[in-house]
Short mmCIF file of C-alpha atoms and ligand atoms in Angstrom, two decimals:
data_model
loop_
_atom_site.label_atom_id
_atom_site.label_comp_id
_atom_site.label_asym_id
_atom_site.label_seq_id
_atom_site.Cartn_x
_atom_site.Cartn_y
_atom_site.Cartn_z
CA UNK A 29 -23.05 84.68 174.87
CA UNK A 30 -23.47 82.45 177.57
CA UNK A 31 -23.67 78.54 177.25
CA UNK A 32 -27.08 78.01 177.44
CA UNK A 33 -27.94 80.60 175.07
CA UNK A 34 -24.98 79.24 172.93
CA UNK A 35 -26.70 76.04 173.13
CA UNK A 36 -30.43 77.54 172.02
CA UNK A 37 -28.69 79.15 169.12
CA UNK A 38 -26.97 76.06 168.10
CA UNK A 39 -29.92 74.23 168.29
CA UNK A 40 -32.35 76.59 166.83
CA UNK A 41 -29.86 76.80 163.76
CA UNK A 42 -29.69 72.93 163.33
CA UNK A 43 -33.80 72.91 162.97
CA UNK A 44 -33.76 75.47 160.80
CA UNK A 45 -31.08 73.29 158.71
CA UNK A 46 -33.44 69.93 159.30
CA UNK A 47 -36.79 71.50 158.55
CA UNK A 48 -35.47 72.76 154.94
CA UNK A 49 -33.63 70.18 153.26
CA UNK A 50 -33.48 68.63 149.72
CA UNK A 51 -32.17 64.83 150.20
CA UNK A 52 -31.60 63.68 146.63
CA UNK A 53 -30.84 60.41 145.07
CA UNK A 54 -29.25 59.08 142.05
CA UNK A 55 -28.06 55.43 140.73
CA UNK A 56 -24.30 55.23 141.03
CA UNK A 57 -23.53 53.76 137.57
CA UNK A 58 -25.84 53.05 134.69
CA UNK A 59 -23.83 51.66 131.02
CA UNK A 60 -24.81 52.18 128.08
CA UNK A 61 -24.09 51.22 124.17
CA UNK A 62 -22.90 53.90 121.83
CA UNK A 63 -25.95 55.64 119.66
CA UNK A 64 -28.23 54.30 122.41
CA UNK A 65 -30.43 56.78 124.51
CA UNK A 66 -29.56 55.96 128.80
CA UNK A 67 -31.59 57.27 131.40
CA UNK A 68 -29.69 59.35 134.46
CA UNK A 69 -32.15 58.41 137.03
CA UNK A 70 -32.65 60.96 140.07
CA UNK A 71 -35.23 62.05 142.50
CA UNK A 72 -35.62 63.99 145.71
CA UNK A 73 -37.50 64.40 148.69
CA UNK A 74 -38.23 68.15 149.91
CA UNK A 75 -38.50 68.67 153.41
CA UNK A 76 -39.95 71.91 154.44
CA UNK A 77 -42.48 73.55 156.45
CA UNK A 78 -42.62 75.88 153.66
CA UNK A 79 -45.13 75.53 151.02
CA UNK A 80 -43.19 76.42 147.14
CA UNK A 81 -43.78 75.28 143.51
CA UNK A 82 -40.85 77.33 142.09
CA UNK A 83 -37.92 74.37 141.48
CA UNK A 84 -35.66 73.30 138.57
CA UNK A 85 -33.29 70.60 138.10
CA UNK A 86 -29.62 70.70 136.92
CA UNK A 87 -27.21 67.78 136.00
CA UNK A 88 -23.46 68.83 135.19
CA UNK A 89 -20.86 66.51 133.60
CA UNK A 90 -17.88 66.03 135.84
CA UNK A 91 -17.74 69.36 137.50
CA UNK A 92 -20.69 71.15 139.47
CA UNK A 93 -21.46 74.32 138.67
CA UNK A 94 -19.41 73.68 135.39
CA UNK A 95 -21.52 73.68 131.86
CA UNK A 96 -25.12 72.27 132.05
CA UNK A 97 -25.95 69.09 130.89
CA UNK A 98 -28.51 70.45 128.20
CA UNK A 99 -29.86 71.23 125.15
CA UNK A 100 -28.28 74.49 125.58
CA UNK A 101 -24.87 73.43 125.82
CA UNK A 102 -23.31 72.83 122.00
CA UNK A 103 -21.87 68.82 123.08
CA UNK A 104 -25.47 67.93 123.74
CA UNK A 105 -27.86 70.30 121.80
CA UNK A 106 -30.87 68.36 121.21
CA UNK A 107 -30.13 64.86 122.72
CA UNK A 108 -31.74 66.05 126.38
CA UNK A 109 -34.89 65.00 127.23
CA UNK A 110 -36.35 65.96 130.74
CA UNK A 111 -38.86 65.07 132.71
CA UNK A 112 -42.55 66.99 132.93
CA UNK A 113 -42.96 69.92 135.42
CA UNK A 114 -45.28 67.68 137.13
CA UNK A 115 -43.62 64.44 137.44
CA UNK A 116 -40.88 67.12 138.52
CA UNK A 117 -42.77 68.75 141.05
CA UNK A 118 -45.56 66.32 142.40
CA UNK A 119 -43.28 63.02 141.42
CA UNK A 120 -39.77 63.85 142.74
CA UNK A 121 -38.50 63.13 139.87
CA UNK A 122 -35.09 64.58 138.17
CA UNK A 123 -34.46 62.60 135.35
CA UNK A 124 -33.00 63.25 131.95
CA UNK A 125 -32.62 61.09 129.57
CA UNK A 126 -29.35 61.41 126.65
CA UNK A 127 -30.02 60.38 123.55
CA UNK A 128 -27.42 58.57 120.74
CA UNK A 129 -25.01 59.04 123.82
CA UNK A 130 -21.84 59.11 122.68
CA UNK A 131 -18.17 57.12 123.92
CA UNK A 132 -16.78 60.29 125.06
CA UNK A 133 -19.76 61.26 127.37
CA UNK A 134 -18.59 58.64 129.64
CA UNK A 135 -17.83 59.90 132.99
CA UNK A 136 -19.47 61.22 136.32
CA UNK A 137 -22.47 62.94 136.12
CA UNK A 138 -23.98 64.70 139.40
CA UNK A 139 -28.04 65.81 139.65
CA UNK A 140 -28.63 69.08 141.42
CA UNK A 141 -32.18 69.99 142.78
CA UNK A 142 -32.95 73.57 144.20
CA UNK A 143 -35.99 75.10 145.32
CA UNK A 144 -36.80 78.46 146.39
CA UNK A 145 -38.09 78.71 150.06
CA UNK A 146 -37.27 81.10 152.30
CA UNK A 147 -33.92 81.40 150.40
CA UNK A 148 -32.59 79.11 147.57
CA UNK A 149 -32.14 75.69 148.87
CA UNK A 150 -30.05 73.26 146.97
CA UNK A 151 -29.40 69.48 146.94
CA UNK A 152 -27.17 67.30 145.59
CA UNK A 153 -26.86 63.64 144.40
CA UNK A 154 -24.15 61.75 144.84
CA UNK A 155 -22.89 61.67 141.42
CA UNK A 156 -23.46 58.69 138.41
CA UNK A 157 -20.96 57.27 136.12
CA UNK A 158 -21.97 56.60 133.00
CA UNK A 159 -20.11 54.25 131.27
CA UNK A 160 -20.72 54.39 127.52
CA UNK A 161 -19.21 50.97 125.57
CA UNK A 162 -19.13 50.76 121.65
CA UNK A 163 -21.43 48.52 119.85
CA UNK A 164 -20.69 45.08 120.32
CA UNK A 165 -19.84 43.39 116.42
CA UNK A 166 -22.17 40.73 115.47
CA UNK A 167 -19.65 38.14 115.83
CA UNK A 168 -18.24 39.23 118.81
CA UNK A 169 -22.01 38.63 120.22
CA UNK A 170 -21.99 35.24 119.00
CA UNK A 171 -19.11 34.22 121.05
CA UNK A 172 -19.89 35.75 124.04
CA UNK A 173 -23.25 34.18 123.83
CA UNK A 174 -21.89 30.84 123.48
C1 NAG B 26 -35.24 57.08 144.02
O1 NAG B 26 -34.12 56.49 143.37
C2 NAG B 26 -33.57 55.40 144.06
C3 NAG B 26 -32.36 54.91 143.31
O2 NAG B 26 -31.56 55.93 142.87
C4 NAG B 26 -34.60 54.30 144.22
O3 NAG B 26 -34.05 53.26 144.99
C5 NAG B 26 -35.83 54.86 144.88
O4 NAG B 26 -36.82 53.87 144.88
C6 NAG B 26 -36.33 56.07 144.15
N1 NAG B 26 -37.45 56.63 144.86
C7 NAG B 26 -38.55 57.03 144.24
C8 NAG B 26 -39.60 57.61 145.09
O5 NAG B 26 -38.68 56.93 143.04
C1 NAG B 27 -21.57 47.89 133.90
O1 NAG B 27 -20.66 47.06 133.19
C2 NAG B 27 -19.60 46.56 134.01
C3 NAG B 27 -18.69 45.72 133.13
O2 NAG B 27 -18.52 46.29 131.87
C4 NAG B 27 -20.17 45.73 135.13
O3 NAG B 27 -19.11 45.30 135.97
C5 NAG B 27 -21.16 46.54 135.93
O4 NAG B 27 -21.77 45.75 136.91
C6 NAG B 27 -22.22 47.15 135.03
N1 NAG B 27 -23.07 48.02 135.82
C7 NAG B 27 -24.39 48.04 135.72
C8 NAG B 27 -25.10 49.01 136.60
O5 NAG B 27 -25.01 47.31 134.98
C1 NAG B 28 -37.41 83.73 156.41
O1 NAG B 28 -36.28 84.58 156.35
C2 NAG B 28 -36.40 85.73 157.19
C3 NAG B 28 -35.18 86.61 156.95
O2 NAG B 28 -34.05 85.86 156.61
C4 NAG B 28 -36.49 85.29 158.66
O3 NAG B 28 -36.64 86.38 159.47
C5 NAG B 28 -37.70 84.37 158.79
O4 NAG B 28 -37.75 83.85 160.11
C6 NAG B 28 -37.63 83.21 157.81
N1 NAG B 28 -38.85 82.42 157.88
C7 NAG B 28 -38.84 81.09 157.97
C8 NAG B 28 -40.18 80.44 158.03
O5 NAG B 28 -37.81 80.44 158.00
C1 NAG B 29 -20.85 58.82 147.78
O1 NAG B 29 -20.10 57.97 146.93
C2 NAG B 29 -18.82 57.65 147.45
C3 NAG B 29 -18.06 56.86 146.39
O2 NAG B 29 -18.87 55.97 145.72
C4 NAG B 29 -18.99 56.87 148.75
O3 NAG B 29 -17.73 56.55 149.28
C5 NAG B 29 -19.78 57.73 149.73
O4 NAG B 29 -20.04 56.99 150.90
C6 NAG B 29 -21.09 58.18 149.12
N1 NAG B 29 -21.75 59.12 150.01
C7 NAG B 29 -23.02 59.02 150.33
C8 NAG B 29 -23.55 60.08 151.22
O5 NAG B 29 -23.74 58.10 149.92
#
């Protein structure tokens, strides 16, 4: 290969990297009280000169590609909540929300948002900590208040 054509590749192969990309975006840290529900805010952005409506949304807990963050996975069964397909899809919007989130569930969470283009295209957040504190005892309150 010569240089120049060295060049065209590398070039062409960076566009084809720019004009497919998922840039996605989540809070850093977000607390929370014990038996409360929190809110793991993400969105994207999809850029693409391809037109697709066939996405999904992941979040894992401290490991990527480890178990789901969902109602399918025994530590959480019925405590997810998700956004709509259409706040998903026309929004940019990758939220879930835990309910009665529990002291143990602190730690890093991380969103993942893939669509299918010309081939599966992921993105990735970079990661939230949740940090889940007990209840705070009435007269605990009162001093901290005063
Ligand atoms: C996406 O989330 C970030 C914070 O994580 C926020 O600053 C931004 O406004 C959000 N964008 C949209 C379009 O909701
Ligand atoms: C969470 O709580 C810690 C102290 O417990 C505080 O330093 C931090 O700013 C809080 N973060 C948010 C996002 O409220
Ligand atoms: C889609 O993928 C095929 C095979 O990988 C490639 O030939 C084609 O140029 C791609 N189209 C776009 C729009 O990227
Ligand atoms: C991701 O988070 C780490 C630690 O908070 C930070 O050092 C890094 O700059 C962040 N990366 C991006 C792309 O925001």
């Amino acid at each position: 290969m010569s240089l120049m054509r060295l060049l065209l590749f590398l070039q062409g192969a960076l566009q084809g990297c720019l004009s497919q990309s998922i840039h996605v975006f989540q809070i850093p840290e977000v607390n929370a009280t014990k038996g409360s529900t929190v809110t793991l805010q993400c969105n994207y952005t999809l850029i693409s000169t391809e037109e697709t409506s066939i996405g999904w949304y992941r979040w894992y807990k401290h490991v990527l590609g480890g178990p789901e963050v969902s109602n399918d996975n025994v530590h959480f069964k019925d405590r997810v909540s998700r956004v709509t397909n259409t706040d998903f899809l026309s929004n940019g919007l990758a939220n879930i929300q835990l309910h009665d989130v529990q002291l143990e569930e602190s730690g890093m969470y991380l969103c993942e948002v893939e669509f299918m283009l010309n081939q599966s295209t992921k993105g990735y957040g970079n990661w939230t900590f949740l940090h889940v504190q007990g209840e705070i005892p009435d007269h605990l309150l009162y001093y901290t208040q005063s």
